[in-house]
Coordinates of C-alpha atoms and ligand atoms in Angstrom, one line a residue:
M15 CA 78.7 63.9 256.9
A16 CA 79.9 66.6 254.2
Q17 CA 84.0 67.0 254.4
Y18 CA 85.2 70.4 254.4
D19 CA 88.7 72.0 254.0
V20 CA 87.2 75.4 255.1
V21 CA 83.8 76.4 256.5
I22 CA 83.0 80.2 256.5
I23 CA 80.2 81.2 258.9
G24 CA 78.8 84.6 257.5
G25 CA 78.2 85.4 253.7
G26 CA 79.5 88.7 254.0
P27 CA 82.1 90.7 252.0
G28 CA 84.6 88.9 254.6
G29 CA 82.8 85.5 254.1
Y30 CA 81.9 85.9 250.1
N31 CA 85.3 87.0 249.5
G32 CA 87.3 84.5 251.4
A33 CA 84.7 81.6 249.8
I34 CA 86.1 82.9 246.0
R35 CA 89.7 83.0 247.4
A36 CA 89.5 79.5 249.0
G37 CA 87.9 78.1 245.8
Q38 CA 90.3 79.5 243.6
L39 CA 93.0 78.0 245.7
G40 CA 91.4 74.3 245.3
L41 CA 90.4 74.3 249.1
K42 CA 86.7 72.4 249.2
T43 CA 84.8 75.3 251.1
A44 CA 81.0 75.8 251.9
I45 CA 80.1 79.1 253.0
V46 CA 77.0 79.4 255.2
E47 CA 74.7 82.4 255.9
G48 CA 71.1 82.9 257.9
R49 CA 69.8 86.1 256.4
G50 CA 68.8 84.0 253.4
K51 CA 70.6 86.4 250.7
L52 CA 74.6 86.2 250.5
G53 CA 76.0 89.6 250.9
G54 CA 76.1 90.4 254.9
T55 CA 75.5 94.0 256.1
C56 CA 77.6 95.4 253.1
L57 CA 75.3 94.8 250.0
N58 CA 71.8 93.8 252.2
V59 CA 71.3 96.6 254.4
G60 CA 74.8 98.8 254.8
C61 CA 77.0 100.1 251.7
M62 CA 75.2 99.7 248.7
P63 CA 71.3 100.5 249.9
S64 CA 73.0 103.3 251.3
K65 CA 74.8 104.4 248.2
A66 CA 71.9 103.6 246.0
L67 CA 69.9 106.6 248.0
L68 CA 73.0 108.7 248.2
H69 CA 73.1 109.2 244.8
A70 CA 69.2 109.3 243.6
S71 CA 69.0 111.6 246.4
E72 CA 72.5 114.1 245.2
L73 CA 70.7 113.9 241.7
Y74 CA 67.2 115.0 243.3
E75 CA 69.1 117.9 245.5
A76 CA 70.8 118.9 242.2
A77 CA 67.5 118.9 240.1
T78 CA 65.7 120.5 243.3
G79 CA 68.3 122.7 244.6
G80 CA 68.9 125.2 241.8
E81 CA 71.7 123.5 240.4
F82 CA 69.9 122.1 237.1
A83 CA 68.8 125.6 236.7
K84 CA 72.2 127.4 237.2
L85 CA 73.6 124.5 234.1
G86 CA 70.1 125.4 232.0
I87 CA 68.4 122.4 232.3
E88 CA 64.8 123.2 233.5
V89 CA 62.9 120.4 235.0
K90 CA 59.9 120.4 237.7
P91 CA 60.9 117.6 239.9
K92 CA 58.8 115.7 242.1
L93 CA 59.9 113.1 244.3
N94 CA 59.0 109.8 243.9
L95 CA 59.9 107.6 246.9
V96 CA 58.3 104.4 246.8
Q97 CA 60.3 103.9 243.1
M98 CA 63.3 105.4 244.8
M99 CA 63.3 102.5 247.0
A100 CA 62.1 100.2 244.3
Q101 CA 65.1 101.0 242.2
K102 CA 67.6 100.5 245.4
A103 CA 65.6 97.1 246.1
E104 CA 66.3 96.3 242.9
S105 CA 69.8 96.6 242.4
V106 CA 70.6 95.1 245.6
E107 CA 68.9 91.7 244.3
A108 CA 71.1 91.9 241.5
L109 CA 73.9 92.3 243.5
T110 CA 73.2 89.3 246.0
K111 CA 72.5 87.0 242.9
G112 CA 75.6 88.1 241.2
V113 CA 77.4 86.7 244.3
E114 CA 75.1 83.7 244.2
F115 CA 76.9 83.2 241.0
L116 CA 80.2 83.5 242.0
M117 CA 79.9 80.9 244.4
K118 CA 78.8 78.5 241.8
K119 CA 81.3 79.7 239.6
N120 CA 84.6 78.8 242.2
K121 CA 82.5 75.8 243.5
V122 CA 81.8 76.6 246.7
D123 CA 78.8 74.9 248.4
Y124 CA 76.4 78.2 249.7
I125 CA 74.6 76.3 252.5
K126 CA 71.4 78.5 253.6
G127 CA 70.9 78.6 257.6
W128 CA 72.2 79.8 261.2
G129 CA 75.8 78.3 261.8
R130 CA 76.8 76.8 265.1
I131 CA 80.4 75.6 265.7
D132 CA 79.8 72.5 267.6
G133 CA 83.4 71.4 268.6
P134 CA 86.6 71.6 266.6
G135 CA 86.3 70.3 263.0
K136 CA 82.4 70.6 263.3
V137 CA 79.6 73.2 262.2
V138 CA 75.7 72.5 262.8
V139 CA 73.4 74.3 259.9
K140 CA 70.2 75.1 261.1
A141 CA 67.7 75.9 258.4
E142 CA 64.6 77.7 258.2
D143 CA 62.6 74.5 258.7
G144 CA 64.3 73.6 261.9
S145 CA 65.9 71.0 259.9
E146 CA 70.2 70.4 260.8
T147 CA 72.8 69.8 258.8
V148 CA 76.4 68.6 260.4
L149 CA 79.4 69.9 258.4
E150 CA 83.2 68.1 258.9
T151 CA 85.9 70.3 258.2
K152 CA 89.5 71.4 258.5
N153 CA 89.4 74.8 259.1
I154 CA 86.0 77.2 260.0
V155 CA 86.2 80.9 259.4
I156 CA 84.0 83.1 261.9
A157 CA 82.8 86.0 259.4
T158 CA 79.8 86.6 260.9
G159 CA 80.2 90.5 261.0
S160 CA 78.3 93.5 263.5
E161 CA 75.4 94.9 264.3
P162 CA 73.6 98.4 265.3
T163 CA 75.5 99.4 268.9
P164 CA 72.3 99.9 271.0
L165 CA 71.8 103.0 272.9
P166 CA 70.6 102.9 277.2
G167 CA 67.6 104.6 277.8
V168 CA 66.6 104.6 273.7
T169 CA 64.6 102.0 272.4
I170 CA 64.7 101.2 268.7
D171 CA 61.4 100.5 267.4
N172 CA 62.1 100.6 264.0
K173 CA 59.0 102.8 263.3
R174 CA 59.9 106.5 264.9
V175 CA 63.6 105.4 266.4
V176 CA 65.5 103.4 263.7
D177 CA 68.8 102.0 263.4
S178 CA 70.5 102.5 259.8
T179 CA 68.4 99.3 258.1
G180 CA 65.6 101.5 259.4
A181 CA 66.7 104.8 258.2
L182 CA 67.3 102.8 254.6
S183 CA 63.3 102.4 254.1
L184 CA 61.8 105.0 255.8
P185 CA 57.9 104.7 254.5
E186 CA 58.1 109.0 253.8
V187 CA 60.5 111.6 254.0
P188 CA 60.6 113.3 257.8
K189 CA 59.6 116.7 258.6
S190 CA 62.5 116.2 261.3
L191 CA 64.7 113.7 261.6
I192 CA 67.2 113.6 264.8
V193 CA 70.5 111.5 264.1
I194 CA 72.2 110.4 267.2
G195 CA 76.0 109.9 266.8
A196 CA 78.1 112.3 264.2
G197 CA 80.0 109.1 262.8
V198 CA 79.8 107.8 259.0
I199 CA 76.3 106.4 258.9
G200 CA 74.6 109.2 260.8
L201 CA 76.1 112.0 258.1
E202 CA 75.7 109.5 255.0
L203 CA 71.6 108.9 256.1
G204 CA 71.2 112.3 257.8
S205 CA 72.7 113.7 254.0
V206 CA 70.4 111.3 252.1
W207 CA 66.9 112.3 254.2
K208 CA 68.4 116.0 253.9
R209 CA 68.4 116.1 250.2
L210 CA 65.1 114.7 250.3
G211 CA 63.8 117.5 252.3
A212 CA 64.0 116.7 256.1
E213 CA 65.4 119.1 258.8
V214 CA 68.7 117.4 260.4
T215 CA 69.5 117.7 263.2
V216 CA 72.8 115.7 264.6
V217 CA 73.2 115.2 268.2
E218 CA 77.3 114.4 269.2
F219 CA 78.6 112.8 272.4
L220 CA 82.2 114.2 271.8
D221 CA 82.8 117.9 270.7
R222 CA 83.6 117.1 267.2
I223 CA 82.5 115.3 264.6
L224 CA 83.7 112.3 262.9
P225 CA 86.2 111.2 265.5
G226 CA 89.6 109.8 264.5
T227 CA 89.8 111.4 261.0
D228 CA 92.0 114.0 260.3
T229 CA 90.9 117.1 262.9
E230 CA 91.4 119.5 260.0
V231 CA 89.4 117.9 258.0
A232 CA 86.6 117.1 259.9
N233 CA 86.2 120.8 261.1
A234 CA 85.8 121.9 257.5
F235 CA 83.8 118.7 256.3
Q236 CA 81.3 120.2 259.6
K237 CA 81.2 123.6 257.6
I238 CA 80.6 122.2 254.6
L239 CA 78.0 120.4 256.2
A240 CA 76.4 123.2 258.0
K241 CA 75.9 125.3 255.1
Q242 CA 74.5 122.4 253.3
G243 CA 71.6 123.2 256.3
F244 CA 72.6 120.1 258.5
K245 CA 72.3 121.3 262.3
F246 CA 75.0 120.2 264.9
K247 CA 74.4 119.4 268.7
L248 CA 78.2 118.7 269.8
G249 CA 79.2 117.8 273.7
A250 CA 75.8 116.3 273.9
K251 CA 73.9 113.0 275.3
V252 CA 70.5 111.4 274.4
T253 CA 69.2 110.0 278.1
S254 CA 65.9 108.8 276.8
A255 CA 63.7 108.7 274.0
T256 CA 59.5 108.5 274.0
A257 CA 58.0 107.6 270.9
S258 CA 54.3 108.3 269.9
A259 CA 52.6 107.7 266.9
K260 CA 53.8 110.3 264.8
Q261 CA 56.8 112.0 266.8
V262 CA 59.9 111.3 269.4
E263 CA 60.8 113.1 272.2
L264 CA 64.4 113.1 273.6
T265 CA 66.1 113.9 276.8
V266 CA 69.5 115.8 275.5
E267 CA 72.0 116.7 278.3
P268 CA 75.4 118.5 277.8
V269 CA 78.4 116.2 278.5
A270 CA 80.1 118.6 280.2
G271 CA 76.7 118.8 282.4
G272 CA 73.9 121.6 282.5
A273 CA 70.5 121.9 282.3
A274 CA 68.8 119.1 279.9
E275 CA 66.7 120.0 277.2
T276 CA 64.2 118.1 275.3
L277 CA 64.0 118.0 271.6
Q278 CA 61.4 116.4 269.2
A279 CA 61.5 115.0 265.9
D280 CA 59.1 113.0 263.5
Y281 CA 62.1 110.3 263.2
V282 CA 65.3 109.7 264.9
L283 CA 68.0 107.7 263.8
V284 CA 70.6 106.2 266.1
A285 CA 73.8 105.1 265.0
I286 CA 76.4 105.3 267.5
G287 CA 78.5 102.6 266.2
R288 CA 78.5 98.7 265.4
R289 CA 79.8 96.1 267.6
P290 CA 80.5 92.2 266.7
F291 CA 77.8 89.8 265.9
T292 CA 78.3 86.3 267.7
E293 CA 75.1 85.2 268.9
G294 CA 74.4 81.4 269.2
L295 CA 77.4 81.2 267.5
G296 CA 78.9 78.3 270.1
L297 CA 82.5 79.9 270.6
E298 CA 82.2 78.5 274.1
S299 CA 82.3 74.7 272.7
V300 CA 86.0 76.0 271.3
G301 CA 86.6 77.8 274.1
I302 CA 87.1 81.1 272.6
V303 CA 85.9 84.2 274.5
P304 CA 85.3 87.1 272.9
D305 CA 86.4 90.5 275.0
K306 CA 84.5 92.9 276.7
R307 CA 83.0 94.4 273.2
G308 CA 82.4 91.3 272.0
V309 CA 85.4 91.2 269.8
I310 CA 86.8 87.9 269.0
A311 CA 90.8 88.2 269.2
N312 CA 92.9 87.4 266.7
D313 CA 96.8 86.4 265.2
H314 CA 97.6 86.7 261.6
F315 CA 93.6 85.9 261.5
K316 CA 93.9 82.4 264.3
T317 CA 91.5 82.6 267.1
T318 CA 92.5 81.4 270.1
A319 CA 91.2 77.6 269.2
P320 CA 93.4 75.3 266.9
G321 CA 91.6 75.8 263.2
V322 CA 89.3 78.5 263.8
W323 CA 89.9 81.8 262.2
V324 CA 88.0 85.4 261.7
V325 CA 87.7 87.8 259.8
G326 CA 86.0 91.1 259.3
D327 CA 83.8 93.2 261.6
V328 CA 83.7 90.4 264.2
T329 CA 87.1 91.0 264.7
S330 CA 89.4 93.9 265.5
G331 CA 90.4 96.7 263.2
P332 CA 87.9 99.4 261.3
M333 CA 84.7 98.0 260.3
L334 CA 85.0 98.1 256.5
A335 CA 83.6 95.7 253.4
H336 CA 87.3 96.4 252.0
K337 CA 89.2 95.3 255.2
A338 CA 86.8 92.4 256.3
E339 CA 87.8 91.6 252.0
D340 CA 91.5 91.9 252.5
E341 CA 91.6 89.6 255.9
A342 CA 89.6 87.0 254.2
V343 CA 91.8 86.8 251.3
A344 CA 94.9 86.9 253.3
C345 CA 93.3 83.9 255.6
M346 CA 92.4 81.9 253.2
E347 CA 96.2 82.0 251.3
L348 CA 97.5 81.3 255.1
I349 CA 95.1 78.4 255.4
A350 CA 96.3 77.0 251.6
G351 CA 100.1 77.6 252.9
K352 CA 100.8 80.7 251.0
A353 CA 102.0 83.8 252.5
G354 CA 98.8 86.2 253.5
H355 CA 98.8 89.7 254.7
V356 CA 97.2 92.8 255.1
N357 CA 98.7 96.1 255.5
Y358 CA 96.5 97.8 258.7
G359 CA 98.4 101.6 258.0
I360 CA 96.9 101.3 254.3
I361 CA 93.1 100.8 254.6
P362 CA 91.2 103.9 253.4
G363 CA 88.2 105.4 254.9
V364 CA 85.5 106.8 252.6
I365 CA 82.5 108.6 253.4
Y366 CA 80.3 109.2 250.1
T367 CA 78.4 112.3 251.4
S368 CA 78.7 115.3 248.6
P369 CA 81.5 116.3 248.9
E370 CA 83.0 113.5 249.9
V371 CA 85.6 112.6 252.5
A372 CA 88.4 110.0 251.8
T373 CA 91.2 109.4 254.3
V374 CA 93.9 107.3 254.4
G375 CA 97.3 106.2 256.7
Q376 CA 98.0 108.6 259.5
T377 CA 96.2 111.8 260.4
E378 CA 98.0 114.9 261.3
D379 CA 96.8 114.1 264.9
D380 CA 98.7 110.7 264.8
L381 CA 102.1 112.3 263.7
K382 CA 101.9 114.9 266.2
A383 CA 101.3 112.9 268.9
A384 CA 103.8 110.3 267.8
G385 CA 106.0 113.2 267.8
V386 CA 106.8 112.4 263.6
A387 CA 109.1 115.1 261.8
Y388 CA 106.2 115.5 258.5
K389 CA 105.7 117.9 256.0
V390 CA 102.3 119.0 254.8
G391 CA 100.8 119.8 251.0
K392 CA 97.5 120.8 250.7
F393 CA 95.5 122.1 247.7
P394 CA 91.9 123.7 247.7
F395 CA 89.5 122.0 245.1
L396 CA 88.5 125.9 244.6
A397 CA 91.6 125.8 242.0
N398 CA 91.2 123.0 240.2
S399 CA 89.6 123.5 236.8
R400 CA 87.4 120.7 237.1
A401 CA 85.9 121.3 239.8
K402 CA 85.5 124.9 238.8
I403 CA 83.8 123.9 235.8
N404 CA 81.2 121.5 237.7
H405 CA 80.7 123.7 240.7
E406 CA 82.0 121.6 242.8
T407 CA 84.3 123.8 244.5
D408 CA 84.3 122.9 248.6
G409 CA 86.9 120.9 250.0
F410 CA 90.9 120.5 249.5
V411 CA 93.4 117.8 249.6
K412 CA 96.2 117.2 251.9
V413 CA 99.1 115.5 251.4
L414 CA 101.6 114.2 254.5
A415 CA 105.1 113.3 254.0
D416 CA 108.3 112.1 256.2
A417 CA 110.4 115.4 256.5
K418 CA 113.5 113.6 256.0
T419 CA 112.9 111.0 253.4
D420 CA 109.7 112.6 251.9
R421 CA 107.3 108.9 252.4
I422 CA 104.0 109.6 251.9
L423 CA 102.5 109.3 255.6
G424 CA 98.7 109.7 255.0
A425 CA 96.5 111.7 252.5
H426 CA 93.2 113.4 253.7
A427 CA 90.6 115.0 251.9
V428 CA 87.3 116.4 251.4
G429 CA 85.9 117.3 248.1
P430 CA 84.0 116.4 244.8
N431 CA 85.0 112.2 244.0
V432 CA 88.0 112.1 246.2
G433 CA 86.8 108.8 247.7
D434 CA 87.9 107.4 244.3
M435 CA 91.0 108.9 244.0
I436 CA 92.7 108.1 247.2
A437 CA 93.4 105.1 245.5
E438 CA 96.2 106.2 243.8
I439 CA 98.0 107.1 247.2
C440 CA 97.4 103.6 248.4
V441 CA 99.1 102.3 245.7
A442 CA 102.1 105.0 245.8
M443 CA 102.1 104.1 249.7
E444 CA 102.0 100.5 249.4
F445 CA 104.9 100.8 247.0
G446 CA 106.3 103.2 249.8
G447 CA 106.1 106.0 247.3
S448 CA 107.3 109.6 248.1
S449 CA 105.1 112.9 247.6
E450 CA 107.4 113.7 244.9
D451 CA 106.5 110.3 243.0
V452 CA 102.7 111.5 243.0
A453 CA 103.9 115.0 241.9
R454 CA 105.7 113.8 239.1
T455 CA 103.4 111.4 237.7
C456 CA 101.4 112.6 235.0
H457 CA 97.8 113.2 235.7
P458 CA 95.4 113.7 233.1
H459 CA 93.9 117.2 232.4
P460 CA 91.3 118.3 233.4
T461 CA 90.4 116.3 236.4
R462 CA 89.7 116.3 240.3
S463 CA 92.5 113.9 240.6
E464 CA 95.2 116.8 239.5
A465 CA 94.1 118.5 243.1
F466 CA 95.7 115.5 244.5
R467 CA 99.0 116.2 242.3
Q468 CA 99.0 120.0 243.3
A469 CA 98.9 118.8 247.3
A470 CA 101.5 116.3 246.9
M471 CA 103.6 119.1 244.9
G472 CA 103.0 121.5 247.7
V473 CA 105.0 118.9 250.1
E474 CA 108.3 120.3 248.4
G475 CA 106.3 123.8 248.0
W476 CA 106.3 123.7 244.2
T477 CA 102.7 123.9 243.5
M478 CA 101.7 125.3 240.6
Q479 CA 98.1 126.1 240.5
A480 CA 97.3 128.2 243.6
Ligands
FAD29 P1 78.7 91.3 257.7 O1 78.5 92.1 256.4 O2 77.9 91.9 258.8 O3 78.5 89.7 257.2 C1 78.2 88.9 258.2 C2 77.0 88.1 257.8 O4 76.9 86.7 258.6 C3 75.8 88.7 257.8 O5 75.0 88.3 256.6 C4 75.2 87.5 258.9 O6 73.4 87.0 258.6 C5 76.1 86.3 258.7 N1 76.0 85.5 259.9 C6 76.0 85.8 261.2 N2 75.7 85.1 262.2 C7 75.5 83.7 261.7 C8 75.2 82.3 261.6 N3 75.8 82.1 262.9 N4 75.1 81.8 260.9 C9 75.1 82.0 259.6 N5 75.1 83.0 259.1 C10 75.6 84.5 260.1 N6 81.8 99.5 254.6 C11 82.6 100.0 253.6 O7 83.5 99.7 253.5 N7 82.0 100.9 253.1 C12 80.3 101.4 252.9 O8 80.2 102.5 252.0 C13 79.8 100.8 254.0 N8 78.6 101.5 254.1 C14 78.0 100.8 255.0 C15 76.6 101.6 255.5 C16 76.0 101.0 256.6 C17 74.1 101.5 256.8 C18 76.4 100.4 257.5 C19 75.3 99.5 258.3 C20 77.6 99.7 257.5 C21 78.4 100.1 256.2 N9 80.1 99.5 255.9 C22 80.4 99.9 255.1 C23 80.2 98.6 256.5 C24 80.1 97.2 255.9 O9 79.2 97.2 255.9 C25 80.7 96.1 257.1 O10 82.1 96.2 257.3 C26 80.8 94.9 256.1 O11 79.6 94.6 255.8 C27 81.2 93.6 257.4 O12 81.8 92.6 256.8 P2 81.7 91.1 257.2 O13 81.7 90.3 256.3 O14 82.7 91.1 258.2 O15 80.1 91.1 257.9
NAD30 P1 80.6 105.8 264.0 O1 82.1 104.7 265.0 O2 81.1 105.8 262.4 O3 80.4 106.7 264.5 C1 79.7 106.9 266.0 C2 79.4 108.2 266.4 O4 78.6 108.2 267.6 C3 80.8 108.5 267.0 O5 80.9 110.0 266.4 C4 80.5 108.7 268.5 O6 81.5 109.8 269.0 C5 79.3 108.8 268.6 N1 78.2 108.5 269.9 C6 78.8 107.7 270.5 N2 77.8 106.9 271.8 C7 77.0 108.3 271.6 C8 76.3 109.1 272.1 N3 75.7 107.9 273.4 N4 75.2 109.9 271.9 C9 76.0 110.5 271.1 N5 76.8 110.2 270.1 C10 77.0 109.0 270.6 O7 79.5 104.6 263.9 P2 78.3 104.3 262.9 O8 78.5 105.6 261.7 O9 77.5 104.1 263.6 O10 79.0 103.5 261.4 C11 79.3 102.1 262.6 C12 80.5 101.6 261.8 O11 79.7 101.2 260.4 C13 81.5 102.4 261.4 O12 82.4 101.6 262.3 C14 81.7 102.4 260.1 O13 83.5 102.4 259.5 C15 80.9 101.4 259.2 N6 80.2 102.3 257.8 C16 81.2 103.1 256.9 C17 80.9 103.6 255.9 C18 81.6 103.9 254.8 O14 82.9 103.2 254.9 N7 81.3 104.8 253.9 C19 79.4 103.7 256.1 C20 78.5 103.4 257.5 C21 79.1 102.6 258.2

């Protein structure tokens, strides 16, 4: 029987990053993955394929929507959806192979099959051919991730009514697409298909898009999306869906009450959130009881069962790949007897639309609710020279700092490339930095990053370029 220091169940960003760190720390490690490929949701059906389609569709829209012509580039673009999907699949394949290489490099055993905890220190792996391998280990790390949350009354057939996985591989560009849920998946994948030619309507339960995001940023973003052609039905709930061979009929009711209406579309994407995945995991064998939503609770990544740890989407906190990665690293460091820590106050969130949305730290809504005295600095991309020259002037950056100490409490932006640039605010915040620290740091010109500097200057009222 194989003996390990750590057996990780799940090969996503939580699992594979944890495995790399465990290998680096000299722990004898195995990673168990059932889907036949490493990388989890993120690489196979999440972050990476969605970004491949967002990139390709953005260029397609620039070519067809008049931007290329404006730049003096005359082309006659034609969509080849089969090739667009093929290049996505190729990139994903290369990434999953890359993760497999990293397992070898760090001396981690990659065991293919579905893992089941079978009492303390024991994991049974069932391979595709039905054979079972038993692994004995000092530590078990649960990193089994999440799956789409189903919507009662709406059956996902992944033909006409799809979840995010189906929406990453539609066989044609829909004439009309209804997206249920104005969250990250709905707006990213809605953007992909809108750019390729679909008419997109988003039906959202709440009276706003992107709950939890800074309200001013979310409202500005909604206006930008509406200008791009998105239609929104807020404060509305879908109560049923009937799919035929070529169409879906939805019954939609106002949440506040009132008459139901019927909407039709070629395709419907259900994107109302994700829920932890623990099916067949044998949690009962070590006495772990997930909460009502299926979440396995943790205290510094420890579950209630001795020697069983948990990281990523399957535990509490935002369902983000980089959060899973950071938890996994800290978890392995704790297992190896070192100090491991995640700063949950500084986990950035990015929506990879065009323009992007990026946010870190507390929102204005959070600060108002907590009664914290804060100052705001804001800068519009309309006044940023690089954005202006690139015709990307929608959006703004907002920096929030403590009114007394000037310590940065959060930053929220909608604009070009803000997803990359938010990292500078994350670093500043990790160092306990002030708005003045960012404002007095020399930024390269001409870059969009100057918008962050100018917004930071705005906290003390000395924004120079607007
Ligand atoms: P997962 O990535 O879900 O990995 C868990 C793995 O465990 C899976 O491969 C599963 O097959 C395996 N598994 C489960 N049970 C068992 C078992 N019993 N035995 C063996 N294997 C098992 N996040 C971002 O930060 N940025 C993004 O841009 C982004 N885009 C996304 C786009 C989409 C369409 C979706 C759906 C998600 C996106 N996410 C994004 C979220 C991100 O994918 C998740 O937060 C991340 O994958 C969580 O990592 P994880 O390791 O916890 O779980
Ligand atoms: P989400 O939580 O971001 O958004 C779900 C939306 O659906 C919310 O606005 C919610 O109010 C709405 N909703 C819930 N029930 C509804 C109903 N019955 N009818 C209409 N609307 C309803 O969830 P998601 O977009 O499905 O994404 C799932 C997870 O994946 C998120 O936690 C997200 O962090 C992660 N993800 C991240 C990225 C990224 O980082 N760029 C991209 C995609 C997904």
